[in-house]
Short mmCIF file of C-alpha atoms in Angstrom, two decimals:
data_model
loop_
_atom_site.label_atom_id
_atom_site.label_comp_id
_atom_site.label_asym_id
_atom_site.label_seq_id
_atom_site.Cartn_x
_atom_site.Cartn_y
_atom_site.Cartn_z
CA UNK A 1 9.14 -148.49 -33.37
CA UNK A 2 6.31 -146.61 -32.65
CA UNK A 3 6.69 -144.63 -29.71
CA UNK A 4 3.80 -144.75 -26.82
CA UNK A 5 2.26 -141.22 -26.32
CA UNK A 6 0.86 -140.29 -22.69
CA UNK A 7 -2.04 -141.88 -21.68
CA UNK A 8 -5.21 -139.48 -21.25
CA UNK A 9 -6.97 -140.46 -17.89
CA UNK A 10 -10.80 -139.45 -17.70
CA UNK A 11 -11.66 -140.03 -14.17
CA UNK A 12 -12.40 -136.56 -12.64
CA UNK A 13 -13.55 -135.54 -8.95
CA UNK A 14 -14.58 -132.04 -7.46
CA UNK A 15 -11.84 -130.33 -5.57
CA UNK A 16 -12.55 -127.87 -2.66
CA UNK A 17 -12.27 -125.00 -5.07
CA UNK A 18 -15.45 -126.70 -6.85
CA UNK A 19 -17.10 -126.39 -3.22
CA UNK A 20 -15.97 -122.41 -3.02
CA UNK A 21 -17.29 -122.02 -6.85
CA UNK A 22 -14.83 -122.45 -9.17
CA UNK A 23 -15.88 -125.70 -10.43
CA UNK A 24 -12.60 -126.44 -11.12
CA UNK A 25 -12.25 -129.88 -11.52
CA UNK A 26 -9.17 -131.98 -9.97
CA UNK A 27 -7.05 -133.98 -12.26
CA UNK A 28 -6.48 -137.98 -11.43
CA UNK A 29 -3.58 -138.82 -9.13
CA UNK A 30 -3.24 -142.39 -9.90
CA UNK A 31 -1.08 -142.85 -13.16
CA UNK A 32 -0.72 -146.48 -13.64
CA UNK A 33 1.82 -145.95 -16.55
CA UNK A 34 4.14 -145.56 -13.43
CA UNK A 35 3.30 -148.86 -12.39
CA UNK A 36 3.86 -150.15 -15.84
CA UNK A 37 7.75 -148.20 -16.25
CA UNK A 38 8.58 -149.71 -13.30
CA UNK A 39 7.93 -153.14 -14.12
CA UNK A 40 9.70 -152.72 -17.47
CA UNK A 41 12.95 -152.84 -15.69
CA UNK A 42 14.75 -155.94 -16.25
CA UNK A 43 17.10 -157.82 -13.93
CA UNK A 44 18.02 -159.44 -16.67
CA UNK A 45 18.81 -156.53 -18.40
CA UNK A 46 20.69 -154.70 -15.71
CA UNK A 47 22.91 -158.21 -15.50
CA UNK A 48 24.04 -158.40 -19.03
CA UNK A 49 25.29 -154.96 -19.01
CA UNK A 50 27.06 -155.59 -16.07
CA UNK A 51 28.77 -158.40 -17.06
CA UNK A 52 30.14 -156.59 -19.88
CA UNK A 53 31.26 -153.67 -18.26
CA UNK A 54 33.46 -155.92 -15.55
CA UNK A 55 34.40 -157.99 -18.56
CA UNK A 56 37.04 -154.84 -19.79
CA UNK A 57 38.88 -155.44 -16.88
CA UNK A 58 39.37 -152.36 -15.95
CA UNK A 59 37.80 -149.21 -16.27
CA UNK A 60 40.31 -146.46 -14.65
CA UNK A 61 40.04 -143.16 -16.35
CA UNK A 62 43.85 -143.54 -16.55
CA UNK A 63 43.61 -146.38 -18.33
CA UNK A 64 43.78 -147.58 -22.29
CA UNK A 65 41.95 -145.62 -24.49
CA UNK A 66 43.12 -147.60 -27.70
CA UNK A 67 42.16 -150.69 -26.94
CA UNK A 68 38.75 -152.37 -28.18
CA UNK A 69 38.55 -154.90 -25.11
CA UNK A 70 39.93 -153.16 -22.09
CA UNK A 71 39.95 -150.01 -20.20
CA UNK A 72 38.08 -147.03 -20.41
CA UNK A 73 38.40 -146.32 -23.75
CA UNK A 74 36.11 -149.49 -24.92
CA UNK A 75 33.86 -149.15 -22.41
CA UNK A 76 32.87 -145.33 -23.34
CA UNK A 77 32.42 -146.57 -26.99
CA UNK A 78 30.30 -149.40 -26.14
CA UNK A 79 27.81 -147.34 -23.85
CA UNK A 80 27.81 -144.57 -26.85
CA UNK A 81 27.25 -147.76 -29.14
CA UNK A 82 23.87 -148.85 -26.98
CA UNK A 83 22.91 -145.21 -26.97
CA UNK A 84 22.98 -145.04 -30.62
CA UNK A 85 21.38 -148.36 -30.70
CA UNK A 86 18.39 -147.23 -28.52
CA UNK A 87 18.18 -144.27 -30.66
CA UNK A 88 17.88 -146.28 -33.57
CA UNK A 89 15.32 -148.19 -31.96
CA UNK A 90 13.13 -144.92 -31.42
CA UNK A 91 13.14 -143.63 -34.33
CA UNK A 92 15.92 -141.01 -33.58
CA UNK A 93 15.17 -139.80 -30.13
CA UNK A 94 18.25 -140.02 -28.81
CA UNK A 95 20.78 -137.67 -29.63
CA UNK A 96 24.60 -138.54 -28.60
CA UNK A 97 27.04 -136.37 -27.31
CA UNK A 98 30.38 -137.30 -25.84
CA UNK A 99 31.47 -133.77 -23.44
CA UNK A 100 35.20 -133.82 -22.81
CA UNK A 101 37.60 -131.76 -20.82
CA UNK A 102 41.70 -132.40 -19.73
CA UNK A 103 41.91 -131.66 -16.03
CA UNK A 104 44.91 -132.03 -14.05
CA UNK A 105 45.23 -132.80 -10.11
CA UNK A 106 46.21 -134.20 -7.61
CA UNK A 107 44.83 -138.34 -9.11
CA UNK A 108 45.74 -137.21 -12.77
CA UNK A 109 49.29 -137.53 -14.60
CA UNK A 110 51.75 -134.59 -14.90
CA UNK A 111 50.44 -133.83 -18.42
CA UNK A 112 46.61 -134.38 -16.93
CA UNK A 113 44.23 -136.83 -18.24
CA UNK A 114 41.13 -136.21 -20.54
CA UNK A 115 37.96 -136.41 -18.85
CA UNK A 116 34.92 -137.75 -21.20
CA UNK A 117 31.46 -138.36 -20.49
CA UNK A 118 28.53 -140.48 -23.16
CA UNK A 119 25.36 -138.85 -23.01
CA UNK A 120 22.35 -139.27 -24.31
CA UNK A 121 19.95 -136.73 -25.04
CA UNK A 122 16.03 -137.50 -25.30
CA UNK A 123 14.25 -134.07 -26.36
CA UNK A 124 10.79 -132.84 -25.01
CA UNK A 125 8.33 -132.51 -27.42
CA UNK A 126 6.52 -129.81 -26.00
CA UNK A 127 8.94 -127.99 -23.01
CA UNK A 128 12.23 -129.43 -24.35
CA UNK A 129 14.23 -126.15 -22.76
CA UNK A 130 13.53 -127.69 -19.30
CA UNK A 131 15.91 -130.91 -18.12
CA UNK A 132 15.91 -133.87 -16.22
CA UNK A 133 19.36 -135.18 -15.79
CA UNK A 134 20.11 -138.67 -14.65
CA UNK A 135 23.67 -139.53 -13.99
CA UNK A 136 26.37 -142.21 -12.97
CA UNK A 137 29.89 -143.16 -13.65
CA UNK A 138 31.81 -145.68 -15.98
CA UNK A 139 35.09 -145.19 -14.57
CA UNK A 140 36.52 -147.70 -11.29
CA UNK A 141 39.96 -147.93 -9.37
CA UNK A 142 41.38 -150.63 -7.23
CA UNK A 143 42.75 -149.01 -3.57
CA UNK A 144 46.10 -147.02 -5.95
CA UNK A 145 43.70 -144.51 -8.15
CA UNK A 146 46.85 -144.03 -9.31
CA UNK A 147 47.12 -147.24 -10.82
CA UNK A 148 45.77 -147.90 -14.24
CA UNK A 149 46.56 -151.89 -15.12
CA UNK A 150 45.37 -154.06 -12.31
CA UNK A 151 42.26 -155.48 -12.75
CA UNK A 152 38.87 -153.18 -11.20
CA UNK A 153 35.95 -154.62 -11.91
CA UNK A 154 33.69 -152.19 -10.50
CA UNK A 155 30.68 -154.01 -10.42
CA UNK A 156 28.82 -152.16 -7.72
CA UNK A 157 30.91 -148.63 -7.73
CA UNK A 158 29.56 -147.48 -10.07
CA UNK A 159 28.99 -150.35 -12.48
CA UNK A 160 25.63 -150.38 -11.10
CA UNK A 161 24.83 -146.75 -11.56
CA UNK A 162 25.62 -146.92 -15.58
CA UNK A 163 23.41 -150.10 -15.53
CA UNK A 164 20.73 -148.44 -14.00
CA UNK A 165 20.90 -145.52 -16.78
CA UNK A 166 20.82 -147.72 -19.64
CA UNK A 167 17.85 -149.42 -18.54
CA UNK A 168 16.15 -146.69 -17.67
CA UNK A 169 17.47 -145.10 -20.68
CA UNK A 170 15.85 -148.37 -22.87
CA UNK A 171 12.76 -148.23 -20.86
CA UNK A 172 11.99 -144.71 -20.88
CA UNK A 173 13.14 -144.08 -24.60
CA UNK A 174 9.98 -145.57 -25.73
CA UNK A 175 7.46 -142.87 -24.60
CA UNK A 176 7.17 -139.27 -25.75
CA UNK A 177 7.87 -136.74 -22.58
CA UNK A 178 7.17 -132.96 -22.53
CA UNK A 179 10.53 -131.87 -21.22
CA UNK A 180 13.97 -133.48 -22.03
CA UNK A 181 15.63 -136.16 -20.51
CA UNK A 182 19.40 -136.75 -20.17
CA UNK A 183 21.40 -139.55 -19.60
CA UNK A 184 24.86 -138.98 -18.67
CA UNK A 185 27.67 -141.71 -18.12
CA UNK A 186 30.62 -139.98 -16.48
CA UNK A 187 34.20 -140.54 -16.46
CA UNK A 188 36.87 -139.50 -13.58
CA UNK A 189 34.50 -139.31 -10.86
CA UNK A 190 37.50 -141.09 -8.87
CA UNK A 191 40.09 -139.11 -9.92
CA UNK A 192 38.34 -135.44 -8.56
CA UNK A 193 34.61 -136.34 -9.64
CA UNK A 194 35.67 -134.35 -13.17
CA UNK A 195 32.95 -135.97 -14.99
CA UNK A 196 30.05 -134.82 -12.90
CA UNK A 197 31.77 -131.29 -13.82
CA UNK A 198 32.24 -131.87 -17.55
CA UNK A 199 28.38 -132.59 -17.56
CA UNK A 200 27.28 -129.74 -15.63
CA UNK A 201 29.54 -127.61 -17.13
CA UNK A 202 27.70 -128.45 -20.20
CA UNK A 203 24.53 -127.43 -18.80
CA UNK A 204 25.04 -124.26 -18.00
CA UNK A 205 27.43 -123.52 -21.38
CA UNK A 206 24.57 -124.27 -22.96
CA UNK A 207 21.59 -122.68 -20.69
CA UNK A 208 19.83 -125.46 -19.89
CA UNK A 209 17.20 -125.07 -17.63
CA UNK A 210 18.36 -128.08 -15.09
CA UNK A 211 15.21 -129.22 -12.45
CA UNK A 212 17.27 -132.04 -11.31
CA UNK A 213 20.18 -134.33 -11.19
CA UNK A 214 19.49 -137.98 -10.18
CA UNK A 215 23.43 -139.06 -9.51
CA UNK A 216 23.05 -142.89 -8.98
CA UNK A 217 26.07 -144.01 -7.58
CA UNK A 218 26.59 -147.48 -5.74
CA UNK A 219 23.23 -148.68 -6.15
CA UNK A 220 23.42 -152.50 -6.85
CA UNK A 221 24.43 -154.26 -3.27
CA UNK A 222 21.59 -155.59 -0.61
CA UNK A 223 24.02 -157.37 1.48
CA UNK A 224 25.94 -154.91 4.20
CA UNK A 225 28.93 -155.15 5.56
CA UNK A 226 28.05 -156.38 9.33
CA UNK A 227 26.04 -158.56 7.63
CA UNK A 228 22.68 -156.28 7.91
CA UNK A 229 20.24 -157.76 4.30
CA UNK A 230 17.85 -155.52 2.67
CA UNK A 231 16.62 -155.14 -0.71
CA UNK A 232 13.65 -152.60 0.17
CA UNK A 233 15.34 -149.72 1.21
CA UNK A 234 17.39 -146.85 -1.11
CA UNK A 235 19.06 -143.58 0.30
CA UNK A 236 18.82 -140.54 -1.17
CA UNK A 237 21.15 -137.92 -0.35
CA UNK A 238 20.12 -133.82 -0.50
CA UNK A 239 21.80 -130.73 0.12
CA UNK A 240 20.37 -128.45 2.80
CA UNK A 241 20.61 -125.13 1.50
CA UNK A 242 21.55 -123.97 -1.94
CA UNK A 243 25.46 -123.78 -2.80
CA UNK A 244 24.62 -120.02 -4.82
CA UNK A 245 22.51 -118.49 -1.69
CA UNK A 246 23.12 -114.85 -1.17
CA UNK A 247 24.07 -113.52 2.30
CA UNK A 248 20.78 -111.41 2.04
CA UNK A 249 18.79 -114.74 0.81
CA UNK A 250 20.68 -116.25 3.80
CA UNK A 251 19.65 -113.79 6.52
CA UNK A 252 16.00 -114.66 4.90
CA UNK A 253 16.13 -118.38 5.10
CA UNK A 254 17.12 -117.97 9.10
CA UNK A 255 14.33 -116.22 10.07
CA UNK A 256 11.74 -117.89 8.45
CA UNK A 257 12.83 -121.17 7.37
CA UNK A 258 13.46 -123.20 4.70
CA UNK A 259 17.00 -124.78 5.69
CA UNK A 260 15.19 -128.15 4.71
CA UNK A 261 13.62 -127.45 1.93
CA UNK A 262 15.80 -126.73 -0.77
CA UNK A 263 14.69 -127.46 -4.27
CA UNK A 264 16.92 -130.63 -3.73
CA UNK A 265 15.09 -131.67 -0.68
CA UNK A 266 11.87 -131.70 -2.25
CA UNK A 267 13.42 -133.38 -5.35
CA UNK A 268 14.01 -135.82 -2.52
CA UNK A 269 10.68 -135.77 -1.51
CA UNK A 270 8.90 -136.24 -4.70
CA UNK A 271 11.23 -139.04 -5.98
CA UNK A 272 10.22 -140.97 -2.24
CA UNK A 273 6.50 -140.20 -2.80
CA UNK A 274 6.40 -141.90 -5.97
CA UNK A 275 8.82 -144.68 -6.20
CA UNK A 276 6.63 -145.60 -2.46
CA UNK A 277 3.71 -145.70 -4.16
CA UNK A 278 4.27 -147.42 -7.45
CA UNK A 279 6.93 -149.72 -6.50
CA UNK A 280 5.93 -152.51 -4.04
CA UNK A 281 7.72 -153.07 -1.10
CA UNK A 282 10.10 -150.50 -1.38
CA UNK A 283 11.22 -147.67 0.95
CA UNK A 284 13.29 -144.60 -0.07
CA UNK A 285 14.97 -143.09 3.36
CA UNK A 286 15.49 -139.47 3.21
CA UNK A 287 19.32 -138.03 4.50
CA UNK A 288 19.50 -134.39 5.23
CA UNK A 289 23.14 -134.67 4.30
CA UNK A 290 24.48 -133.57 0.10
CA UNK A 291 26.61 -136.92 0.38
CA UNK A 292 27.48 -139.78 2.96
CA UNK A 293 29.80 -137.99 5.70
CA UNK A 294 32.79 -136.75 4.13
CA UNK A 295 32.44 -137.99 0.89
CA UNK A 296 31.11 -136.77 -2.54
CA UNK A 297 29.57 -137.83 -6.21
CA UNK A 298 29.13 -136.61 -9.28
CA UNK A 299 25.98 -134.49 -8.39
CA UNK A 300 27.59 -131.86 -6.51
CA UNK A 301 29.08 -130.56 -9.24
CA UNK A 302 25.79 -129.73 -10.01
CA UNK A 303 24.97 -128.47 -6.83
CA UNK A 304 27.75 -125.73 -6.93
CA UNK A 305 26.32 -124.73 -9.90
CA UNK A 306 23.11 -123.96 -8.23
CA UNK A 307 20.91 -127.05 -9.79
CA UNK A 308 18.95 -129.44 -7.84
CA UNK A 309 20.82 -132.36 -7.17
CA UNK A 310 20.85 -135.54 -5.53
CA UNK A 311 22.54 -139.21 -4.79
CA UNK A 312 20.75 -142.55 -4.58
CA UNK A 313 23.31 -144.84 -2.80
CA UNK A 314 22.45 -148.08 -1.94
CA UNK A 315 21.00 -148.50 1.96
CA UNK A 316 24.09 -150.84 3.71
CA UNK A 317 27.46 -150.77 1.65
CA UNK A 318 30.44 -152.99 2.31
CA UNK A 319 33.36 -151.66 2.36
CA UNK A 320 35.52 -154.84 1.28
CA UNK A 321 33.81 -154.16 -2.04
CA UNK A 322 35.19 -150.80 -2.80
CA UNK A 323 38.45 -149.51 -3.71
CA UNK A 324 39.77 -152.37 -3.45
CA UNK A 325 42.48 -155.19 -4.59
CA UNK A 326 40.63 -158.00 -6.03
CA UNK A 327 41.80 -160.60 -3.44
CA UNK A 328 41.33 -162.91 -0.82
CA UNK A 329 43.02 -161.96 2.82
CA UNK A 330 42.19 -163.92 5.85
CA UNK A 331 39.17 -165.86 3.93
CA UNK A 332 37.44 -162.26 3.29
CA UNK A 333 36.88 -161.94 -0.21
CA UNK A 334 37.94 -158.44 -1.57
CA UNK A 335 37.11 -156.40 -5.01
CA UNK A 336 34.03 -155.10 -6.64
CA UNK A 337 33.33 -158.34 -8.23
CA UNK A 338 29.81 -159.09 -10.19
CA UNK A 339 28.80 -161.48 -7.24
CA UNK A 340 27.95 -158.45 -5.13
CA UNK A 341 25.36 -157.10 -6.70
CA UNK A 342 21.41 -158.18 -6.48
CA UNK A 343 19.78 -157.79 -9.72
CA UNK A 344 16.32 -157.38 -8.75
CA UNK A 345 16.97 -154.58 -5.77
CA UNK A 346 19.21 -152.78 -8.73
CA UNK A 347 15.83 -153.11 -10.56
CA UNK A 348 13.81 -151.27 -8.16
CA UNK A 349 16.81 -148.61 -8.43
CA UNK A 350 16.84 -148.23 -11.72
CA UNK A 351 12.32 -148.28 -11.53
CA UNK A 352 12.92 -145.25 -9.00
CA UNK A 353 14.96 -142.90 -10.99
CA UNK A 354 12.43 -143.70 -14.43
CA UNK A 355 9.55 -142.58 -12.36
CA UNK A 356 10.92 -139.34 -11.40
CA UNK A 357 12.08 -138.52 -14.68
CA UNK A 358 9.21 -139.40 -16.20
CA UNK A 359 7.01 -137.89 -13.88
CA UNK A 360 8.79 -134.52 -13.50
CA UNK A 361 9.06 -134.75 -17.07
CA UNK A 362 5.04 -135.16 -18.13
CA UNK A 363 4.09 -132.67 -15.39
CA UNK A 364 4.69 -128.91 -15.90
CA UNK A 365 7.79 -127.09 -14.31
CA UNK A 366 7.87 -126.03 -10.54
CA UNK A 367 5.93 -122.73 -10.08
CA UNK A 368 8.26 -119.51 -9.77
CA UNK A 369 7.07 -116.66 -7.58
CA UNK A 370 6.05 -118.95 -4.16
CA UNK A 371 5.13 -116.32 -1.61
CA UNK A 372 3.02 -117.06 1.22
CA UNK A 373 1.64 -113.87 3.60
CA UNK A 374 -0.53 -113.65 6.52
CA UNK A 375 -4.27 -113.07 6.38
CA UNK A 376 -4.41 -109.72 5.68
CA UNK A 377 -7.67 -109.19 8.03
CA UNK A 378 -6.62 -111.06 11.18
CA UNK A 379 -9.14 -108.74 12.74
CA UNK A 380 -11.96 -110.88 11.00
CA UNK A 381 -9.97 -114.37 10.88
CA UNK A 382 -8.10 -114.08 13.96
CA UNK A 383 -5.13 -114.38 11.88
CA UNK A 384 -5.57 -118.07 10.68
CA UNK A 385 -5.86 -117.51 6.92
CA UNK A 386 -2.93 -118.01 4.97
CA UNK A 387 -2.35 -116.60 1.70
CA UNK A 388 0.05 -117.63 -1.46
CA UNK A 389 0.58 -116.39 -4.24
CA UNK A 390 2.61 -117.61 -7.66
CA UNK A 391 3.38 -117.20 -11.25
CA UNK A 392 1.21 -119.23 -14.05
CA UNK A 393 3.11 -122.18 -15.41
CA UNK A 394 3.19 -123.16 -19.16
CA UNK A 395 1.16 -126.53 -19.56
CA UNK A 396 -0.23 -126.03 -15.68
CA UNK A 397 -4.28 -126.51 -15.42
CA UNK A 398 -4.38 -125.72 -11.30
CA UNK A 399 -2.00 -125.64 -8.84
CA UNK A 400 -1.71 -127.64 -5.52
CA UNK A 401 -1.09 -126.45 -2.30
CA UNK A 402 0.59 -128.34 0.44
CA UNK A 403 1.88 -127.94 4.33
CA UNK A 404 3.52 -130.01 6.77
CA UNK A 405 4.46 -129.54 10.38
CA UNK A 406 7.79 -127.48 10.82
CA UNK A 407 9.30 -131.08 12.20
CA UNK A 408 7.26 -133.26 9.71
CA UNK A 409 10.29 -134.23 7.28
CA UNK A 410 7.23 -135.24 4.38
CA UNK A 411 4.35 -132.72 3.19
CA UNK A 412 1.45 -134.00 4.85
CA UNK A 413 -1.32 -131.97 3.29
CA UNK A 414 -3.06 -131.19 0.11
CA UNK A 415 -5.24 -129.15 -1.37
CA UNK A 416 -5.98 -128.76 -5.01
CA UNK A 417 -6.30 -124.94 -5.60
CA UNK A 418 -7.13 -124.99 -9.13
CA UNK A 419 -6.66 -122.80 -11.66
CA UNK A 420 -5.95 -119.36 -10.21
CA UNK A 421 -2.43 -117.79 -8.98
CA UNK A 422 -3.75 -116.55 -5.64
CA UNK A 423 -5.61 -118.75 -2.95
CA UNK A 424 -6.39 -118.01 1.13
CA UNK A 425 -5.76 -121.06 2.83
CA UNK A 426 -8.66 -120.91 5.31
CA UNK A 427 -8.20 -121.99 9.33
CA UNK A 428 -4.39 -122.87 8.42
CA UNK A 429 -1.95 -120.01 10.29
CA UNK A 430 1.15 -119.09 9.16
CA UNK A 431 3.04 -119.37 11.79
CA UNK A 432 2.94 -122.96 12.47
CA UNK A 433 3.45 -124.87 9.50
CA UNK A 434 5.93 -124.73 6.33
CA UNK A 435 4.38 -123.88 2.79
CA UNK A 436 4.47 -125.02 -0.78
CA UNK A 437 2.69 -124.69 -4.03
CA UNK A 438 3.50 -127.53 -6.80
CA UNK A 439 2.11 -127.15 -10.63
CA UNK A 440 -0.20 -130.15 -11.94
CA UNK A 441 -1.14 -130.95 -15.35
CA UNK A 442 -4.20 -131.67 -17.01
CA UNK A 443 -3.52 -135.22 -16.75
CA UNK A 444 -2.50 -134.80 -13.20
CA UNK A 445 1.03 -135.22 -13.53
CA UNK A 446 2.73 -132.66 -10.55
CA UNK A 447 5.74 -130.94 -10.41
CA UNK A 448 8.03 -131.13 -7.18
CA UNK A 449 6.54 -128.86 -4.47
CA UNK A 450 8.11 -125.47 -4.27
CA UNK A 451 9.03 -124.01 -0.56
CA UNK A 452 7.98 -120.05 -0.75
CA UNK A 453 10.86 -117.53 -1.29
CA UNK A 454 14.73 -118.18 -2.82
CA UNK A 455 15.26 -120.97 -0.40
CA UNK A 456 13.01 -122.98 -2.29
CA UNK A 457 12.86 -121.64 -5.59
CA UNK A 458 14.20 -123.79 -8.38
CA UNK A 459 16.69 -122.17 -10.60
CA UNK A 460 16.29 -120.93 -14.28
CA UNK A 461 18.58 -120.71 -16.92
CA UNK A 462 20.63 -117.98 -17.08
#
């Protein structure tokens, strides 16, 4: 198959650095190849591999790993076999990994249990030492985690996440990307969330140079508990500040912001601004919070590791549908059964995390070096100039800059800087609005915006 290369988009307008004479000229900011991923996702699709994932019965990570028809065992073998069937399809441009690790706890046997993820690995052709991860898990448990033979379908958690991945994995394996991409189907996520660690664990034994970790995990279910319907709305879930923040960095970030704008937060941000614009009606809520209350997934993992990280969940869960005894008990039906997840709202999921990756993966990587100062000739201004400065960015042909009232949870505004490191932001003080620079590409594909100082800075590989 012949793979689709990025489409070049002509249409050019003057940016205010053209009116201060640079005559630098702004790239396009509609991409309708977005428009065109999305609509490549296929209920259809998504409900196939679903039905064969509840169809080995269970999927414990304590379970069989003999067997060819049930437990966990099958189930990793036949994601790893669509992997290597997508790859095939692509002309090789998937490579397939399987990560594994024994861990022992408190949910595992005496003797532990071994922990193995199925990832797939599509390589940038031009940045491939940046990463995109996108991740989910294979493994389910009934209310016992301990127990390993009754029957957990785990449609929704998190047979609905590993859906999502392989269609987005199908979908997006067909176009060529300047950084990598990584799909990652985790095991034991119930039993400690092991897999999100054997993943990131990976990552950083190997340097990669992580951006962000899309952890889908119950993503498939419109129909809430009390009864509340929606399939328009998708949470995302993003950690305040970062898990690796210095007590110096620390003492920064309190005096002059940035406790909402980790790189995670505008990870958040970006993947709302997109999937809102290219999706139709659809609406990504924003929670300040690295997990529903209490609770965790298989992106923190890469959160203590100091990578941007975060969770789509779906917007109302019902609780009768996870962890649970397939049953029925006083004519409520109980278990994770197939019948509880919508197709076409997993769709839109699955259209949400492709966008991101792609986008994030076309556009250049987040500018390093964010500082913002104060006009350095208030005298002459009256101190309502604002200046940043940044590093160049491989692949970057101008820069954007953006601000947002301190309250405002979105960036508001924009202004295309062009191709220069240092810019005064006329008539726009300081000290009343938050700050951030984002890298754009010649085709006018932009990176995540990056808040000035560590608090915001996105991490490199070590």
């Amino acid at each position: 198959m012949k793979l689709r290369s990025l489409p070049i988009l002509l249409a050019f307008s003057l940016s205010a650095a053209a009116l201060a004479g640079d005559m630098a000229p702004v790239p396009p900011s509609e991409h309708p190849v977005f428009g065109e991923i999305a609509e490549a996702m296929d209920p259809g699709q998504l409900q196939a591999t679903l039905t064969t994932l509840v169809g080995f019965g269970t999927r414990s990570s304590l379970s069989d790993t003999k067997s060819d028809k049930r437990g966990i065992g099958a189930a990793r073998r036949w994601v790893q076999a669509r992997f290597q069937q997508m790859s095939k399809d692509c002309g090789g441009c998937l490579e397939v990994i399987t990560p594994a690790k024994t861990f022992t706890g408190e949910r595992t046997p005496k003797e532990g249990v071994e922990i193995m993820d199925v990832v797939a690995i599509q390589k940038g052709s031009t940045d491939p030492d940046r990463y995109l991860v996108m991740t989910a898990h294979l493994d389910s448990r009934v209310r016992d985690v301990m127990d390993a033979k009754s029957d957990a379908p785990g449609a929704d958690d998190d047979g609905s996440g590993v859906a999502a991945i392989l269609e987005t994995a199908r979908v997006l394996s067909k176009y060529k990307f300047a950084a990598t991409i990584v799909y990652s189907v985790d095991s034991g996520e119930e039993q400690g969330l092991y897999g999100g660690k054997v993943i990131a664990q990976y990552a950083q034994d190997h340097h990669w140079n992580v951006e962000a970790d899309l952890n889908n995990d119950i993503v498939g279910n419109s129909h809430g508990q009390h009864g509340v319907s929606d399939n328009t709305l998708l949470r995302v879930f993003s950690e305040g500040t970062r898990a690796l923040e210095t007590e110096k960095e620390a003492n920064d970030r309190r005096y002059h912001g940035g406790e909402v704008d980790s790189p995670s937060r505008n990870v958040a941000r970006y993947a709302k601004a997109l999937a809102e614009q290219y999706i139709p009606n659809w609406h990504v809520m924003l929670v300040y919070r690295t997990d529903r209350f209490g609770r965790g997934g298989d992106h923190v993992a890469f959160n203590e590791l100091g990578y941007p990280a975060v969770r789509f969940t779906e917007s109302h869960e019902d609780f009768t549908h996870q962890h649970q005894d397939v049953r029925v008990e006083k004519g409520v039906h109980y278990g994770d059964v197939l019948s509880g997840v919508d197709f076409p709202y997993l769709a839109k999921v699955a259209a949400t995390n492709a966008i991101t990756l792609a986008g994030m993966a076309w556009a250049p990587a987040p500018p390093q070096g964010v500082a913002i100062a104060s006009d350095p000739e208030p005298t002459l201004s009256g101190g309502m100039d604002t200046v940043f400065d940044w590093k160049p960015v491989a692949g970057a042909v101008g820069y954007r800059l953006h601000w947002r009232d301190t309250t405002e949870p979105r960036w508001t505004n924009a202004r295309y800087a062009g191709p220069v490191q240092h810019y005064v932001l006329k008539d726009v003080s300081i000290d009343d609005w938050f700050f951030g620079v984002s890298a754009v590409s010649q085709e006018g594909f932009e990176s995540p915006v990056v808040f000035p100082g560590p608090a915001g800075a996105f991490p490199l590989a070590q």
